[in-house]
């Protein structure tokens, strides 16, 4: 999107100061030159990036189900309904991370995968991106949760998920985005390029 016709919107970095470095977050304050020549300050967090998986499962009656999680999220003080997701390890490819997170959090492995797109959830103050993957041909196995990770895995129909989104019961931004993708895939408006994975 950084095309020549958008040059009048670009801000230029003048200086950068590190504010905080933790295990997950790395915060900076930059001085920038605005398009009109004035100076401004931008504070933001550098994030390694993450993946989210939309696991599709057929129940015993052949009805489509999605695999979801319930997890307490400390910053908002709530148990949230989410799709499986997790951050990239250093040097890890997005697809490898998607496979790892699906297995670790849900116990499922998948024989078919499709890359849907990329989500930037916090563009005003973070570099974070979330790579969106769909998975099907699920095979159940044991979960391998990280130390200190507690979550419930459950299934629901897409219709139930869409209704929870409409009612405001699902408010996690990445899960709302995934629900939009799922709705458009199911309606035939958006296509996925499924790949077999051995």
Tab-separated table of N, CA, C and O in Angstrom, residues 118-168:
chain	number	residue	atom	x	y	z
A	118	UNK	N	-3.627	-11.965	6.556
A	118	UNK	CA	-2.906	-11.382	7.687
A	118	UNK	C	-3.777	-10.305	8.323
A	118	UNK	O	-4.435	-9.529	7.626
A	119	UNK	N	-3.755	-10.269	9.632
A	119	UNK	CA	-4.496	-9.286	10.417
A	119	UNK	C	-3.494	-8.423	11.180
A	119	UNK	O	-2.550	-8.940	11.782
A	120	UNK	N	-3.673	-7.114	11.155
A	120	UNK	CA	-2.910	-6.186	11.990
A	120	UNK	C	-3.870	-5.653	13.060
A	120	UNK	O	-4.642	-4.734	12.793
A	121	UNK	N	-3.838	-6.230	14.273
A	121	UNK	CA	-4.879	-5.916	15.249
A	121	UNK	C	-4.739	-4.583	15.973
A	121	UNK	O	-5.722	-4.086	16.506
A	122	UNK	N	-3.531	-4.023	16.014
A	122	UNK	CA	-3.309	-2.845	16.859
A	122	UNK	C	-2.449	-1.822	16.131
A	122	UNK	O	-1.399	-1.404	16.628
A	123	UNK	N	-2.887	-1.380	14.964
A	123	UNK	CA	-2.037	-0.562	14.092
A	123	UNK	C	-1.650	0.783	14.698
A	123	UNK	O	-0.657	1.379	14.292
A	124	UNK	N	-2.375	1.272	15.679
A	124	UNK	CA	-2.069	2.573	16.275
A	124	UNK	C	-0.863	2.519	17.207
A	124	UNK	O	-0.201	3.534	17.412
A	125	UNK	N	-0.576	1.318	17.777
A	125	UNK	CA	0.507	1.284	18.766
A	125	UNK	C	1.271	-0.027	18.836
A	125	UNK	O	1.967	-0.298	19.807
A	126	UNK	N	1.197	-0.872	17.810
A	126	UNK	CA	1.944	-2.120	17.846
A	126	UNK	C	2.292	-2.591	16.439
A	126	UNK	O	1.525	-2.373	15.494
A	127	UNK	N	3.438	-3.260	16.328
A	127	UNK	CA	3.842	-3.870	15.058
A	127	UNK	C	3.230	-5.259	14.878
A	127	UNK	O	3.479	-5.907	13.863
A	128	UNK	N	2.443	-5.723	15.828
A	128	UNK	CA	1.927	-7.089	15.785
A	128	UNK	C	1.138	-7.364	14.513
A	128	UNK	O	0.340	-6.552	14.065
A	129	UNK	N	1.377	-8.546	13.951
A	129	UNK	CA	0.544	-9.093	12.884
A	129	UNK	C	0.113	-10.487	13.314
A	129	UNK	O	0.793	-11.142	14.112
A	130	UNK	N	-1.027	-10.931	12.808
A	130	UNK	CA	-1.512	-12.289	13.072
A	130	UNK	C	-1.783	-12.952	11.740
A	130	UNK	O	-2.620	-12.488	10.957
A	131	UNK	N	-1.067	-14.027	11.467
A	131	UNK	CA	-1.238	-14.799	10.243
A	131	UNK	C	-2.432	-15.741	10.447
A	131	UNK	O	-2.473	-16.480	11.440
A	132	UNK	N	-3.391	-15.715	9.526
A	132	UNK	CA	-4.636	-16.478	9.684
A	132	UNK	C	-4.584	-17.745	8.830
A	132	UNK	O	-4.367	-17.682	7.613
A	133	UNK	N	-4.805	-18.893	9.464
A	133	UNK	CA	-4.788	-20.197	8.796
A	133	UNK	C	-6.089	-20.940	9.064
A	133	UNK	O	-6.642	-20.852	10.162
A	134	UNK	N	-6.543	-21.692	8.073
A	134	UNK	CA	-7.649	-22.631	8.241
A	134	UNK	C	-7.074	-24.044	8.219
A	134	UNK	O	-6.110	-24.309	7.486
A	135	UNK	N	-7.653	-24.931	9.010
A	135	UNK	CA	-7.190	-26.323	9.085
A	135	UNK	C	-8.389	-27.258	9.062
A	135	UNK	O	-9.417	-26.970	9.681
A	136	UNK	N	-8.246	-28.368	8.336
A	136	UNK	CA	-9.297	-29.402	8.327
A	136	UNK	C	-8.621	-30.767	8.196
A	136	UNK	O	-7.414	-30.860	8.070
A	137	UNK	N	-9.446	-31.813	8.211
A	137	UNK	CA	-8.879	-33.156	8.274
A	137	UNK	C	-8.205	-33.363	9.620
A	137	UNK	O	-7.073	-33.840	9.704
A	138	UNK	N	-8.926	-33.004	10.683
A	138	UNK	CA	-8.334	-33.006	12.021
A	138	UNK	C	-8.256	-34.412	12.608
A	138	UNK	O	-9.186	-35.210	12.482
A	139	UNK	N	-7.134	-34.663	13.261
A	139	UNK	CA	-6.921	-35.906	14.004
A	139	UNK	C	-6.628	-35.538	15.446
A	139	UNK	O	-5.747	-34.715	15.723
A	140	UNK	N	-7.394	-36.159	16.367
A	140	UNK	CA	-7.250	-35.818	17.787
A	140	UNK	C	-6.034	-36.491	18.396
A	140	UNK	O	-5.631	-37.587	17.994
A	141	UNK	N	-5.444	-35.821	19.359
A	141	UNK	CA	-4.314	-36.358	20.110
A	141	UNK	C	-4.197	-35.607	21.422
A	141	UNK	O	-5.044	-34.767	21.751
A	142	UNK	N	-3.134	-35.868	22.177
A	142	UNK	CA	-2.969	-35.185	23.466
A	142	UNK	C	-2.514	-33.741	23.280
A	142	UNK	O	-1.762	-33.429	22.359
A	143	UNK	N	-2.995	-32.881	24.163
A	143	UNK	CA	-2.547	-31.487	24.159
A	143	UNK	C	-1.161	-31.391	24.797
A	143	UNK	O	-0.773	-32.244	25.584
A	144	UNK	N	-0.460	-30.307	24.472
A	144	UNK	CA	0.871	-30.061	25.028
A	144	UNK	C	0.955	-28.599	25.466
A	144	UNK	O	1.731	-27.821	24.926
A	145	UNK	N	0.124	-28.242	26.429
A	145	UNK	CA	0.050	-26.852	26.877
A	145	UNK	C	1.372	-26.381	27.464
A	145	UNK	O	2.113	-27.158	28.082
A	146	UNK	N	1.665	-25.092	27.253
A	146	UNK	CA	2.839	-24.494	27.861
A	146	UNK	C	2.675	-24.466	29.377
A	146	UNK	O	1.549	-24.489	29.903
A	147	UNK	N	3.792	-24.410	30.094
A	147	UNK	CA	3.765	-24.260	31.548
A	147	UNK	C	2.986	-22.998	31.906
A	147	UNK	O	3.225	-21.929	31.340
A	148	UNK	N	2.013	-23.120	32.797
A	148	UNK	CA	1.221	-21.972	33.219
A	148	UNK	C	0.108	-21.588	32.271
A	148	UNK	O	-0.502	-20.532	32.433
A	149	UNK	N	-0.180	-22.437	31.270
A	149	UNK	CA	-1.251	-22.150	30.311
A	149	UNK	C	-2.470	-22.997	30.676
A	149	UNK	O	-2.373	-24.213	30.816
A	150	UNK	N	-3.617	-22.344	30.830
A	150	UNK	CA	-4.839	-23.022	31.216
A	150	UNK	C	-5.949	-22.590	30.266
A	150	UNK	O	-6.261	-21.398	30.174
A	151	UNK	N	-6.546	-23.543	29.559
A	151	UNK	CA	-7.648	-23.215	28.658
A	151	UNK	C	-8.513	-24.439	28.420
A	151	UNK	O	-8.066	-25.572	28.553
A	152	UNK	N	-9.778	-24.187	28.112
A	152	UNK	CA	-10.719	-25.240	27.749
A	152	UNK	C	-10.887	-25.237	26.237
A	152	UNK	O	-10.974	-24.166	25.616
A	153	UNK	N	-10.953	-26.420	25.655
A	153	UNK	CA	-11.203	-26.577	24.226
A	153	UNK	C	-12.616	-27.117	24.050
A	153	UNK	O	-13.030	-28.035	24.768
A	154	UNK	N	-13.369	-26.531	23.115
A	154	UNK	CA	-14.724	-26.998	22.857
A	154	UNK	C	-15.063	-26.768	21.390
A	154	UNK	O	-14.317	-26.092	20.672
A	155	UNK	N	-16.159	-27.344	20.944
A	155	UNK	CA	-16.605	-27.151	19.564
A	155	UNK	C	-17.959	-26.463	19.557
A	155	UNK	O	-18.735	-26.561	20.510
A	156	UNK	N	-18.227	-25.781	18.454
A	156	UNK	CA	-19.513	-25.111	18.257
A	156	UNK	C	-19.804	-25.072	16.770
A	156	UNK	O	-18.885	-25.157	15.937
A	157	UNK	N	-21.064	-24.921	16.426
A	157	UNK	CA	-21.409	-24.743	15.024
A	157	UNK	C	-21.009	-23.326	14.599
A	157	UNK	O	-20.988	-22.409	15.423
A	158	UNK	N	-20.700	-23.134	13.324
A	158	UNK	CA	-20.455	-21.769	12.866
A	158	UNK	C	-21.617	-20.836	13.164
A	158	UNK	O	-21.403	-19.677	13.541
A	159	UNK	N	-22.851	-21.334	13.038
A	159	UNK	CA	-24.016	-20.490	13.314
A	159	UNK	C	-24.007	-19.993	14.756
A	159	UNK	O	-24.328	-18.828	15.026
A	160	UNK	N	-23.646	-20.875	15.692
A	160	UNK	CA	-23.573	-20.464	17.094
A	160	UNK	C	-22.488	-19.409	17.287
A	160	UNK	O	-22.701	-18.406	17.977
A	161	UNK	N	-21.319	-19.612	16.660
A	161	UNK	CA	-20.241	-18.631	16.763
A	161	UNK	C	-20.681	-17.274	16.214
A	161	UNK	O	-20.460	-16.239	16.844
A	162	UNK	N	-21.319	-17.280	15.043
A	162	UNK	CA	-21.767	-16.014	14.442
A	162	UNK	C	-22.768	-15.319	15.365
A	162	UNK	O	-22.749	-14.093	15.508
A	163	UNK	N	-23.631	-16.096	16.009
A	163	UNK	CA	-24.623	-15.512	16.914
A	163	UNK	C	-23.944	-14.916	18.144
A	163	UNK	O	-24.322	-13.828	18.602
A	164	UNK	N	-22.933	-15.605	18.675
A	164	UNK	CA	-22.205	-15.061	19.830
A	164	UNK	C	-21.510	-13.752	19.460
A	164	UNK	O	-21.463	-12.834	20.274
A	165	UNK	N	-20.976	-13.694	18.234
A	165	UNK	CA	-20.349	-12.454	17.769
A	165	UNK	C	-21.389	-11.332	17.700
A	165	UNK	O	-21.133	-10.204	18.157
A	166	UNK	N	-22.547	-11.642	17.141
A	166	UNK	CA	-23.607	-10.638	17.005
A	166	UNK	C	-24.083	-10.131	18.360
A	166	UNK	O	-24.354	-8.942	18.542
A	167	UNK	N	-24.160	-11.045	19.333
A	167	UNK	CA	-24.637	-10.678	20.667
A	167	UNK	C	-23.590	-9.953	21.517
A	167	UNK	O	-23.902	-9.468	22.600
A	168	UNK	N	-22.342	-9.902	21.047
A	168	UNK	CA	-21.290	-9.294	21.836
A	168	UNK	C	-20.706	-10.222	22.878
A	168	UNK	O	-20.001	-9.768	23.791
